[in-house]
Amino acid sequence: MITAQNVSKNLQDLRKQTPLVHNITNYVVMNNTANALLSIGASPVMAHAPEEMEAMAGIASSLVINIGTLSSEWIEGMLIAGKTARQRKIPIVLDPVGAGATGFRTQTCHKIIKECKPTVIRGNASEIMALIRSDVQTKGVDSTESSENAVELAKTLSRETGAVVSVSGPVDFITNGENILTIKNDIPIMPKVTGMGCTASAITGAVAAACPNPLEAAATAMAIMAVAGEMTLPLAKGPGTFQSHFLDALYNMSDKEIAEYLKL
């Protein structure tokens, strides 16, 4: 169970703690996700060189691994950081961007899951389903499935990996293999804006650093995304203005907006 009051408290705790979120993320979204983390009250660092992974993961409050622009060297860094974070028992969020599009991506996700044991796996429906079923393919990095279709496989993935699984879509589903939390804010323009899913993963890492319950943390992050989207819709004229107003919404979000807009 999660309530608007839980979401507000977790956001307040995040802002008080200003956690350092170590992001190994893709070139496309580095600026977007760094700005989103700053706007919400966290402190971002973007680093991927294998030579500094142990040190960087050693001072971070959480780790976000995003496979959007993969290379062998980046995978090496991800595994070093993931193992260090696991030893330190800080939250690890895996965003399996484009899993199912190529064998390289899917196999990399399975390797990270096996060796790093992520706390939360957050992706769109196709990505989550592809981690369980080899016959599911994504359209590049876009989902070909609805989030509703992914619920049962998300529960299976959670039970098999021990991670909370967060499935984004018009309706978001977050599960620990038994319980399912649902967020029903549908923001149709979000898929037209680059990096919204990556932003959700980064914010999940920030909230998880401040909230010890992974299921609640993952749901809170998606709730923050949903409320910010609702706040932004009346102001945006298209994807470009949506992106800038979305950052302002993260920065200005208060208990009032969470209570008004959140659809649980």
mmCIF file of C-alpha atoms in Angstrom:
data_model
loop_
_atom_site.group_PDB
_atom_site.id
_atom_site.type_symbol
_atom_site.label_atom_id
_atom_site.label_comp_id
_atom_site.label_asym_id
_atom_site.label_seq_id
_atom_site.Cartn_x
_atom_site.Cartn_y
_atom_site.Cartn_z
ATOM 1 C CA MET A 1 0.000 0.000 0.000
ATOM 2 C CA ILE A 2 1.211 3.499 -0.790
ATOM 3 C CA THR A 3 -0.519 6.817 -0.216
ATOM 4 C CA ALA A 4 -0.026 10.422 -1.266
ATOM 5 C CA GLN A 5 1.258 11.033 2.267
ATOM 6 C CA ASN A 6 3.949 8.353 1.790
ATOM 7 C CA VAL A 7 5.002 9.952 -1.478
ATOM 8 C CA SER A 8 5.212 13.394 0.139
ATOM 9 C CA LYS A 9 7.273 12.098 3.060
ATOM 10 C CA ASN A 10 9.684 10.243 0.805
ATOM 11 C CA LEU A 11 10.153 13.346 -1.348
ATOM 12 C CA GLN A 12 10.794 15.455 1.752
ATOM 13 C CA ASP A 13 13.338 12.910 3.027
ATOM 14 C CA LEU A 14 15.100 12.904 -0.347
ATOM 15 C CA ARG A 15 15.360 16.697 -0.340
ATOM 16 C CA LYS A 16 16.740 16.706 3.212
ATOM 17 C CA GLN A 17 19.355 14.058 2.457
ATOM 18 C CA THR A 18 20.383 15.224 -1.065
ATOM 19 C CA PRO A 19 21.716 11.749 -1.919
ATOM 20 C CA LEU A 20 24.597 11.330 -4.350
ATOM 21 C CA VAL A 21 23.267 9.227 -7.230
ATOM 22 C CA HIS A 22 25.927 7.560 -9.372
ATOM 23 C CA ASN A 23 24.602 7.201 -12.922
ATOM 24 C CA ILE A 24 26.162 4.970 -15.547
ATOM 25 C CA THR A 25 23.792 6.109 -18.240
ATOM 26 C CA ASN A 26 23.655 6.822 -21.942
ATOM 27 C CA TYR A 27 24.899 9.773 -23.985
ATOM 28 C CA VAL A 28 21.388 10.646 -25.135
ATOM 29 C CA VAL A 29 20.036 11.490 -21.679
ATOM 30 C CA MET A 30 22.957 12.484 -19.443
ATOM 31 C CA ASN A 31 22.013 16.160 -19.373
ATOM 32 C CA ASN A 32 18.288 15.417 -18.969
ATOM 33 C CA THR A 33 18.703 13.047 -16.052
ATOM 34 C CA ALA A 34 21.318 15.182 -14.298
ATOM 35 C CA ASN A 35 18.981 18.169 -14.429
ATOM 36 C CA ALA A 36 16.044 16.079 -13.240
ATOM 37 C CA LEU A 37 18.018 14.810 -10.246
ATOM 38 C CA LEU A 38 19.120 18.331 -9.343
ATOM 39 C CA SER A 39 15.551 19.596 -9.723
ATOM 40 C CA ILE A 40 14.138 16.928 -7.414
ATOM 41 C CA GLY A 41 16.778 17.604 -4.756
ATOM 42 C CA ALA A 42 19.393 14.885 -5.364
ATOM 43 C CA SER A 43 23.040 15.228 -6.356
ATOM 44 C CA PRO A 44 23.952 13.515 -9.661
ATOM 45 C CA VAL A 45 27.292 12.212 -10.855
ATOM 46 C CA MET A 46 27.729 10.767 -14.345
ATOM 47 C CA ALA A 47 30.746 8.446 -14.536
ATOM 48 C CA HIS A 48 31.448 5.268 -16.477
ATOM 49 C CA ALA A 49 35.226 4.743 -16.792
ATOM 50 C CA PRO A 50 36.173 1.350 -15.299
ATOM 51 C CA GLU A 51 39.211 2.938 -13.643
ATOM 52 C CA GLU A 52 37.073 5.025 -11.275
ATOM 53 C CA MET A 53 34.051 2.788 -10.771
ATOM 54 C CA GLU A 54 35.085 1.286 -7.463
ATOM 55 C CA ALA A 55 35.904 4.681 -5.980
ATOM 56 C CA MET A 56 32.756 6.376 -7.321
ATOM 57 C CA ALA A 57 30.406 3.605 -6.213
ATOM 58 C CA GLY A 58 32.237 3.714 -2.900
ATOM 59 C CA ILE A 59 30.994 7.220 -2.089
ATOM 60 C CA ALA A 60 27.545 7.147 -3.738
ATOM 61 C CA SER A 61 24.216 6.791 -1.957
ATOM 62 C CA SER A 62 22.779 4.730 -4.837
ATOM 63 C CA LEU A 63 23.730 3.434 -8.282
ATOM 64 C CA VAL A 64 21.696 3.628 -11.507
ATOM 65 C CA ILE A 65 22.819 1.397 -14.390
ATOM 66 C CA ASN A 66 21.274 2.328 -17.744
ATOM 67 C CA ILE A 67 22.308 0.300 -20.816
ATOM 68 C CA GLY A 68 21.084 2.778 -23.437
ATOM 69 C CA THR A 69 24.406 3.199 -25.270
ATOM 70 C CA LEU A 70 26.366 0.030 -24.604
ATOM 71 C CA SER A 71 30.002 -0.800 -25.207
ATOM 72 C CA SER A 72 32.239 -3.524 -23.810
ATOM 73 C CA GLU A 73 34.183 -0.986 -21.748
ATOM 74 C CA TRP A 74 30.989 0.430 -20.276
ATOM 75 C CA ILE A 75 29.794 -3.048 -19.350
ATOM 76 C CA GLU A 76 33.086 -3.619 -17.514
ATOM 77 C CA GLY A 77 32.494 -0.411 -15.563
ATOM 78 C CA MET A 78 28.890 -1.338 -14.811
ATOM 79 C CA LEU A 79 29.915 -4.661 -13.319
ATOM 80 C CA ILE A 80 32.655 -3.139 -11.166
ATOM 81 C CA ALA A 81 30.308 -0.426 -9.881
ATOM 82 C CA GLY A 82 27.469 -2.893 -9.367
ATOM 83 C CA LYS A 83 29.579 -5.289 -7.339
ATOM 84 C CA THR A 84 30.940 -2.447 -5.223
ATOM 85 C CA ALA A 85 27.437 -1.096 -4.598
ATOM 86 C CA ARG A 86 26.237 -4.579 -3.710
ATOM 87 C CA GLN A 87 29.066 -4.978 -1.165
ATOM 88 C CA ARG A 88 28.164 -1.598 0.351
ATOM 89 C CA LYS A 89 24.456 -2.545 0.384
ATOM 90 C CA ILE A 90 23.359 0.655 -1.348
ATOM 91 C CA PRO A 91 20.379 0.536 -3.759
ATOM 92 C CA ILE A 92 21.043 -0.471 -7.369
ATOM 93 C CA VAL A 93 18.572 0.398 -10.150
ATOM 94 C CA LEU A 94 18.847 -1.324 -13.534
ATOM 95 C CA ASP A 95 17.215 0.242 -16.593
ATOM 96 C CA PRO A 96 17.294 -2.456 -19.328
ATOM 97 C CA VAL A 97 16.963 0.016 -22.216
ATOM 98 C CA GLY A 98 16.176 -1.823 -25.443
ATOM 99 C CA ALA A 99 16.316 -5.304 -23.920
ATOM 100 C CA GLY A 100 14.871 -7.641 -26.526
ATOM 101 C CA ALA A 101 16.073 -5.501 -29.444
ATOM 102 C CA THR A 102 19.426 -7.324 -29.661
ATOM 103 C CA GLY A 103 20.943 -10.342 -27.996
ATOM 104 C CA PHE A 104 23.844 -8.181 -26.801
ATOM 105 C CA ARG A 105 21.532 -5.965 -24.760
ATOM 106 C CA THR A 106 19.486 -8.803 -23.316
ATOM 107 C CA GLN A 107 22.545 -10.864 -22.387
ATOM 108 C CA THR A 108 24.152 -7.831 -20.755
ATOM 109 C CA CYS A 109 21.069 -7.340 -18.595
ATOM 110 C CA HIS A 110 21.125 -10.957 -17.464
ATOM 111 C CA LYS A 111 24.829 -10.652 -16.584
ATOM 112 C CA ILE A 112 24.244 -7.494 -14.545
ATOM 113 C CA ILE A 113 21.271 -9.086 -12.772
ATOM 114 C CA LYS A 114 23.255 -12.208 -11.935
ATOM 115 C CA GLU A 115 26.433 -10.494 -10.742
ATOM 116 C CA CYS A 116 25.126 -7.243 -9.238
ATOM 117 C CA LYS A 117 21.679 -8.220 -7.862
ATOM 118 C CA PRO A 118 19.802 -4.952 -8.558
ATOM 119 C CA THR A 119 17.348 -3.643 -5.998
ATOM 120 C CA VAL A 120 14.935 -2.347 -8.655
ATOM 121 C CA ILE A 121 14.558 -3.178 -12.344
ATOM 122 C CA ARG A 122 12.644 -0.392 -14.136
ATOM 123 C CA GLY A 123 11.674 -0.494 -17.784
ATOM 124 C CA ASN A 124 8.847 -0.410 -20.275
ATOM 125 C CA ALA A 125 6.646 -3.430 -20.866
ATOM 126 C CA SER A 126 8.625 -4.937 -23.747
ATOM 127 C CA GLU A 127 11.939 -4.566 -21.928
ATOM 128 C CA ILE A 128 10.647 -6.262 -18.798
ATOM 129 C CA MET A 129 8.971 -9.055 -20.753
ATOM 130 C CA ALA A 130 12.120 -9.647 -22.842
ATOM 131 C CA LEU A 131 14.061 -10.436 -19.672
ATOM 132 C CA ILE A 132 11.769 -13.442 -19.141
ATOM 133 C CA ARG A 133 10.655 -14.426 -22.659
ATOM 134 C CA SER A 134 13.069 -14.653 -25.587
ATOM 135 C CA ASP A 135 10.267 -14.197 -28.147
ATOM 136 C CA VAL A 136 9.500 -10.622 -27.035
ATOM 137 C CA GLN A 137 11.160 -7.876 -29.063
ATOM 138 C CA THR A 138 11.285 -4.135 -28.616
ATOM 139 C CA LYS A 139 11.043 -1.513 -31.345
ATOM 140 C CA GLY A 140 14.469 0.016 -30.804
ATOM 141 C CA VAL A 141 14.021 1.354 -27.290
ATOM 142 C CA ASP A 142 10.231 1.709 -27.548
ATOM 143 C CA SER A 143 7.731 -0.718 -26.098
ATOM 144 C CA THR A 144 5.632 -2.923 -28.366
ATOM 145 C CA GLU A 145 3.512 -4.145 -25.451
ATOM 146 C CA SER A 146 1.134 -2.530 -22.980
ATOM 147 C CA SER A 147 2.132 -2.375 -19.339
ATOM 148 C CA GLU A 148 -0.944 -4.467 -18.462
ATOM 149 C CA ASN A 149 0.401 -7.331 -20.573
ATOM 150 C CA ALA A 150 3.657 -7.301 -18.614
ATOM 151 C CA VAL A 151 2.236 -7.616 -15.103
ATOM 152 C CA GLU A 152 2.453 -11.392 -14.684
ATOM 153 C CA LEU A 153 5.928 -11.582 -16.213
ATOM 154 C CA ALA A 154 7.005 -8.671 -14.020
ATOM 155 C CA LYS A 155 5.918 -10.652 -10.971
ATOM 156 C CA THR A 156 7.859 -13.650 -12.242
ATOM 157 C CA LEU A 157 10.960 -11.529 -12.870
ATOM 158 C CA SER A 158 10.705 -10.099 -9.373
ATOM 159 C CA ARG A 159 10.429 -13.519 -7.777
ATOM 160 C CA GLU A 160 13.335 -14.900 -9.824
ATOM 161 C CA THR A 161 15.700 -11.973 -9.204
ATOM 162 C CA GLY A 162 14.644 -10.670 -5.808
ATOM 163 C CA ALA A 163 14.326 -7.175 -7.312
ATOM 164 C CA VAL A 164 11.307 -4.917 -7.252
ATOM 165 C CA VAL A 165 10.123 -4.573 -10.867
ATOM 166 C CA SER A 166 8.697 -1.259 -12.070
ATOM 167 C CA VAL A 167 6.862 -1.279 -15.404
ATOM 168 C CA SER A 168 6.141 2.102 -16.961
ATOM 169 C CA GLY A 169 3.334 2.869 -19.382
ATOM 170 C CA PRO A 170 -0.008 4.697 -19.499
ATOM 171 C CA VAL A 171 -0.568 2.758 -16.263
ATOM 172 C CA ASP A 172 2.514 2.028 -14.145
ATOM 173 C CA PHE A 173 2.794 -1.257 -12.275
ATOM 174 C CA ILE A 174 5.300 -1.825 -9.476
ATOM 175 C CA THR A 175 5.649 -5.276 -7.909
ATOM 176 C CA ASN A 176 7.763 -7.256 -5.476
ATOM 177 C CA GLY A 177 6.434 -10.528 -6.873
ATOM 178 C CA GLU A 178 3.442 -10.598 -4.550
ATOM 179 C CA ASN A 179 2.065 -7.103 -4.101
ATOM 180 C CA ILE A 180 1.293 -4.782 -7.019
ATOM 181 C CA LEU A 181 1.107 -0.997 -6.727
ATOM 182 C CA THR A 182 -0.571 0.865 -9.584
ATOM 183 C CA ILE A 183 -0.310 4.477 -10.725
ATOM 184 C CA LYS A 184 -2.949 5.501 -13.231
ATOM 185 C CA ASN A 185 -1.837 8.952 -14.400
ATOM 186 C CA ASP A 186 -1.695 8.701 -18.183
ATOM 187 C CA ILE A 187 0.463 11.474 -19.695
ATOM 188 C CA PRO A 188 0.225 10.820 -23.480
ATOM 189 C CA ILE A 189 2.985 13.254 -24.465
ATOM 190 C CA MET A 190 5.657 11.597 -22.314
ATOM 191 C CA PRO A 191 6.665 8.961 -24.919
ATOM 192 C CA LYS A 192 7.349 11.841 -27.345
ATOM 193 C CA VAL A 193 10.004 13.316 -25.039
ATOM 194 C CA THR A 194 13.496 11.808 -25.045
ATOM 195 C CA GLY A 195 14.640 10.254 -21.812
ATOM 196 C CA MET A 196 11.472 10.179 -19.721
ATOM 197 C CA GLY A 197 11.997 6.515 -18.868
ATOM 198 C CA CYS A 198 15.659 7.151 -18.088
ATOM 199 C CA THR A 199 14.588 10.044 -15.869
ATOM 200 C CA ALA A 200 12.207 7.716 -14.042
ATOM 201 C CA SER A 201 15.065 5.302 -13.384
ATOM 202 C CA ALA A 202 17.340 8.079 -12.131
ATOM 203 C CA ILE A 203 14.634 9.372 -9.784
ATOM 204 C CA THR A 204 14.037 5.800 -8.611
ATOM 205 C CA GLY A 205 17.695 5.685 -7.612
ATOM 206 C CA ALA A 206 17.370 8.970 -5.734
ATOM 207 C CA VAL A 207 14.242 7.939 -3.832
ATOM 208 C CA ALA A 208 15.664 4.494 -3.041
ATOM 209 C CA ALA A 209 18.649 6.183 -1.387
ATOM 210 C CA ALA A 210 16.280 7.959 1.022
ATOM 211 C CA CYS A 211 13.546 5.311 1.455
ATOM 212 C CA PRO A 212 14.575 1.892 2.841
ATOM 213 C CA ASN A 213 11.550 0.053 1.385
ATOM 214 C CA PRO A 214 12.347 -0.749 -2.297
ATOM 215 C CA LEU A 215 8.711 -1.303 -3.295
ATOM 216 C CA GLU A 216 7.641 1.996 -1.779
ATOM 217 C CA ALA A 217 10.671 3.781 -3.212
ATOM 218 C CA ALA A 218 10.026 2.520 -6.755
ATOM 219 C CA ALA A 219 6.342 3.461 -6.543
ATOM 220 C CA THR A 220 7.174 6.882 -5.106
ATOM 221 C CA ALA A 221 9.498 7.601 -8.035
ATOM 222 C CA MET A 222 6.798 6.753 -10.566
ATOM 223 C CA ALA A 223 4.302 8.816 -8.561
ATOM 224 C CA ILE A 224 6.655 11.820 -8.702
ATOM 225 C CA MET A 225 6.968 11.375 -12.464
ATOM 226 C CA ALA A 226 3.189 11.196 -12.804
ATOM 227 C CA VAL A 227 2.506 14.278 -10.688
ATOM 228 C CA ALA A 228 5.193 16.284 -12.486
ATOM 229 C CA GLY A 229 3.624 15.239 -15.779
ATOM 230 C CA GLU A 230 0.183 16.415 -14.650
ATOM 231 C CA MET A 231 1.630 19.736 -13.470
ATOM 232 C CA THR A 232 3.375 20.204 -16.823
ATOM 233 C CA LEU A 233 0.548 19.308 -19.209
ATOM 234 C CA PRO A 234 -1.365 22.625 -19.035
ATOM 235 C CA LEU A 235 1.844 24.589 -19.673
ATOM 236 C CA ALA A 236 3.451 22.615 -22.504
ATOM 237 C CA LYS A 237 2.796 23.337 -26.183
ATOM 238 C CA GLY A 238 4.742 20.268 -27.346
ATOM 239 C CA PRO A 239 7.634 17.961 -26.448
ATOM 240 C CA GLY A 240 10.187 20.789 -26.275
ATOM 241 C CA THR A 241 8.352 22.953 -23.790
ATOM 242 C CA PHE A 242 7.178 19.865 -21.898
ATOM 243 C CA GLN A 243 10.792 18.997 -21.083
ATOM 244 C CA SER A 244 11.641 22.394 -19.610
ATOM 245 C CA HIS A 245 8.387 22.745 -17.667
ATOM 246 C CA PHE A 246 8.812 19.192 -16.361
ATOM 247 C CA LEU A 247 12.056 20.179 -14.615
ATOM 248 C CA ASP A 248 10.293 23.153 -13.062
ATOM 249 C CA ALA A 249 7.515 20.845 -11.858
ATOM 250 C CA LEU A 250 10.014 18.545 -10.154
ATOM 251 C CA TYR A 251 11.603 21.553 -8.464
ATOM 252 C CA ASN A 252 8.319 23.129 -7.331
ATOM 253 C CA MET A 253 6.385 19.976 -6.401
ATOM 254 C CA SER A 254 4.783 20.127 -2.963
ATOM 255 C CA ASP A 255 2.373 18.090 -0.847
ATOM 256 C CA LYS A 256 -0.477 20.040 -2.430
ATOM 257 C CA GLU A 257 0.224 18.909 -5.994
ATOM 258 C CA ILE A 258 0.853 15.313 -4.904
ATOM 259 C CA ALA A 259 -2.494 15.175 -3.114
ATOM 260 C CA GLU A 260 -4.295 16.845 -6.020
ATOM 261 C CA TYR A 261 -2.888 14.975 -9.014
ATOM 262 C CA LEU A 262 -1.764 11.514 -7.919
ATOM 263 C CA LYS A 263 -4.017 8.673 -9.125
ATOM 264 C CA LEU A 264 -3.269 5.506 -7.174
#
